[in-house]
């Protein structure tokens, strides 16, 4: 199974500042035939299910604010919040869907306000 | 609007059984692959089971293989998870999730809580 490792486990960022979350996969999630990275990012707030933010590593889901962006390729990926808002306090998870299931998740990164 | 509504959770004893249901609406259910994903208290999501749109392909997490069975009824727009031989470590919120154009989970239900305890 592909292991997904996120860093840091938590971070505190001032309002309006940039937050960056890293996700590393134990092997590539870049599919050579279509040149797509099979990597998604989710946001989860307390008491709610995860919400899809980004898929194909960098495609923003409809309705997601453009302060959220995804980057990276192969085994190393980053979710960036360009200007942190109060409503962005949440836990963020990456997930690979490169192989047949299991589609493994990272352990999560908790984002708080400094 | 896509809606996924889970039901059937509750308290079960170790070794017991539960059957979860997920009622789907707002999209053509028969066209989409579906997943069950669970989340233990204070933990991250854990994928549990995958079922293709026509039920021809099924996958299970090793942790539930041989104990859980996923199924769907496209005529009733419903997804199911039969859980047998329940263990304490199966305690979690169980979500049904609809895939997008590939294996990412584009839509999630609100979840149903399963508690396994004596």
Short mmCIF file of N, CA and C in Angstrom, two decimals, chain A residues 36 38 40 42 44 47-50 52 55-56 61 93 95 97 100-103 105 107, chain B residues 37 39 43-47 50 59 62 95 99 101-110:
data_model
loop_
_atom_site.label_atom_id
_atom_site.label_comp_id
_atom_site.label_asym_id
_atom_site.label_seq_id
_atom_site.Cartn_x
_atom_site.Cartn_y
_atom_site.Cartn_z
N UNK A 36 -1.01 12.65 -15.04
CA UNK A 36 -1.78 13.22 -13.93
C UNK A 36 -1.27 12.68 -12.60
N UNK A 38 -2.39 11.56 -9.05
CA UNK A 38 -3.61 11.05 -8.45
C UNK A 38 -3.61 11.37 -6.95
N UNK A 40 -5.44 14.04 -3.92
CA UNK A 40 -6.50 14.95 -3.52
C UNK A 40 -6.22 15.54 -2.14
N UNK A 42 -8.36 17.35 1.24
CA UNK A 42 -9.64 17.55 1.88
C UNK A 42 -9.47 18.46 3.10
N UNK A 44 -11.42 19.25 6.80
CA UNK A 44 -12.43 18.76 7.74
C UNK A 44 -12.52 19.68 8.95
N UNK A 47 -16.99 18.10 13.63
CA UNK A 47 -18.37 17.66 13.49
C UNK A 47 -18.88 17.58 12.07
N UNK A 48 -17.98 17.75 11.11
CA UNK A 48 -18.38 17.70 9.70
C UNK A 48 -17.60 16.61 8.97
N UNK A 49 -18.14 16.14 7.84
CA UNK A 49 -17.35 15.20 7.04
C UNK A 49 -16.24 15.94 6.31
N UNK A 50 -15.26 15.22 5.81
CA UNK A 50 -14.26 15.87 4.97
C UNK A 50 -14.92 16.50 3.74
N UNK A 52 -13.96 17.95 -0.15
CA UNK A 52 -12.95 17.97 -1.21
C UNK A 52 -12.56 19.40 -1.55
N UNK A 55 -8.23 18.22 -6.40
CA UNK A 55 -8.00 16.89 -6.96
C UNK A 55 -7.03 17.02 -8.13
N UNK A 56 -6.56 15.89 -8.63
CA UNK A 56 -5.46 15.91 -9.61
C UNK A 56 -4.31 16.81 -9.15
N UNK A 61 -11.67 22.31 -6.55
CA UNK A 61 -13.07 21.92 -6.67
C UNK A 61 -13.92 23.18 -6.83
N UNK A 93 -6.30 16.89 5.04
CA UNK A 93 -5.81 15.56 4.71
C UNK A 93 -5.48 15.46 3.22
N UNK A 95 -4.87 12.54 0.12
CA UNK A 95 -5.26 11.17 -0.20
C UNK A 95 -4.76 10.84 -1.59
N UNK A 97 -5.08 8.36 -4.92
CA UNK A 97 -6.02 7.43 -5.57
C UNK A 97 -5.37 6.84 -6.84
N UNK A 100 -5.37 0.86 -7.49
CA UNK A 100 -6.64 0.31 -7.04
C UNK A 100 -6.67 0.48 -5.52
N UNK A 101 -7.86 0.54 -4.93
CA UNK A 101 -7.91 0.71 -3.46
C UNK A 101 -7.03 -0.30 -2.73
N UNK A 102 -6.42 0.06 -1.61
CA UNK A 102 -6.82 1.16 -0.71
C UNK A 102 -6.31 2.53 -1.16
N UNK A 103 -7.21 3.49 -1.14
CA UNK A 103 -6.85 4.86 -1.42
C UNK A 103 -6.52 5.54 -0.09
N UNK A 105 -5.02 7.78 3.05
CA UNK A 105 -4.99 9.16 3.50
C UNK A 105 -3.72 9.43 4.29
N UNK A 107 -2.06 11.45 7.62
CA UNK A 107 -2.52 11.45 9.01
C UNK A 107 -3.20 12.76 9.41
N UNK B 37 -16.06 5.09 3.92
CA UNK B 37 -14.86 5.57 4.61
C UNK B 37 -15.25 5.74 6.07
N UNK B 39 -14.07 6.87 10.23
CA UNK B 39 -13.18 7.73 11.00
C UNK B 39 -13.39 7.45 12.48
N UNK B 43 -9.23 10.35 15.07
CA UNK B 43 -8.30 9.83 14.06
C UNK B 43 -8.65 10.37 12.68
N UNK B 44 -7.78 10.09 11.71
CA UNK B 44 -8.03 10.49 10.34
C UNK B 44 -8.94 9.50 9.63
N UNK B 45 -9.38 9.86 8.44
CA UNK B 45 -10.25 8.95 7.68
C UNK B 45 -9.50 7.68 7.27
N UNK B 46 -10.25 6.59 7.22
CA UNK B 46 -9.72 5.30 6.77
C UNK B 46 -10.68 4.74 5.74
N UNK B 47 -10.19 4.51 4.53
CA UNK B 47 -11.01 3.90 3.50
C UNK B 47 -11.38 2.47 3.92
N UNK B 50 -14.87 -0.22 -1.51
CA UNK B 50 -15.16 0.39 -2.81
C UNK B 50 -16.10 -0.52 -3.58
N UNK B 59 -13.63 -3.81 -3.65
CA UNK B 59 -12.40 -3.89 -2.86
C UNK B 59 -12.74 -3.63 -1.39
N UNK B 62 -7.97 -4.41 4.27
CA UNK B 62 -7.59 -5.66 4.92
C UNK B 62 -8.24 -5.81 6.29
N UNK B 95 -18.86 6.97 6.80
CA UNK B 95 -19.34 7.86 5.75
C UNK B 95 -19.48 7.09 4.44
N UNK B 99 -17.50 9.00 -5.67
CA UNK B 99 -16.29 9.41 -6.36
C UNK B 99 -16.59 10.48 -7.41
N UNK B 101 -14.54 11.94 -11.09
CA UNK B 101 -14.24 11.25 -12.34
C UNK B 101 -13.11 10.24 -12.17
N UNK B 102 -12.58 10.14 -10.96
CA UNK B 102 -11.61 9.10 -10.64
C UNK B 102 -11.75 8.81 -9.15
N UNK B 103 -10.72 8.33 -8.50
CA UNK B 103 -10.87 7.79 -7.16
C UNK B 103 -10.99 8.76 -6.01
N UNK B 104 -10.97 10.07 -6.29
CA UNK B 104 -11.16 11.00 -5.17
C UNK B 104 -12.64 11.05 -4.79
N UNK B 105 -12.89 11.38 -3.53
CA UNK B 105 -14.26 11.40 -3.02
C UNK B 105 -14.82 12.81 -3.11
N UNK B 106 -15.66 13.03 -4.10
CA UNK B 106 -16.16 14.37 -4.39
C UNK B 106 -17.28 14.78 -3.43
N UNK B 107 -18.06 13.83 -2.96
CA UNK B 107 -19.18 14.14 -2.07
C UNK B 107 -19.22 13.12 -0.93
N UNK B 108 -19.54 13.62 0.26
CA UNK B 108 -19.59 12.81 1.46
C UNK B 108 -20.94 13.00 2.15
N UNK B 109 -21.45 11.95 2.77
CA UNK B 109 -22.59 12.09 3.64
C UNK B 109 -22.15 12.64 4.99
N UNK B 110 -23.11 12.84 5.88
CA UNK B 110 -22.81 13.35 7.22
C UNK B 110 -22.30 12.26 8.16
#
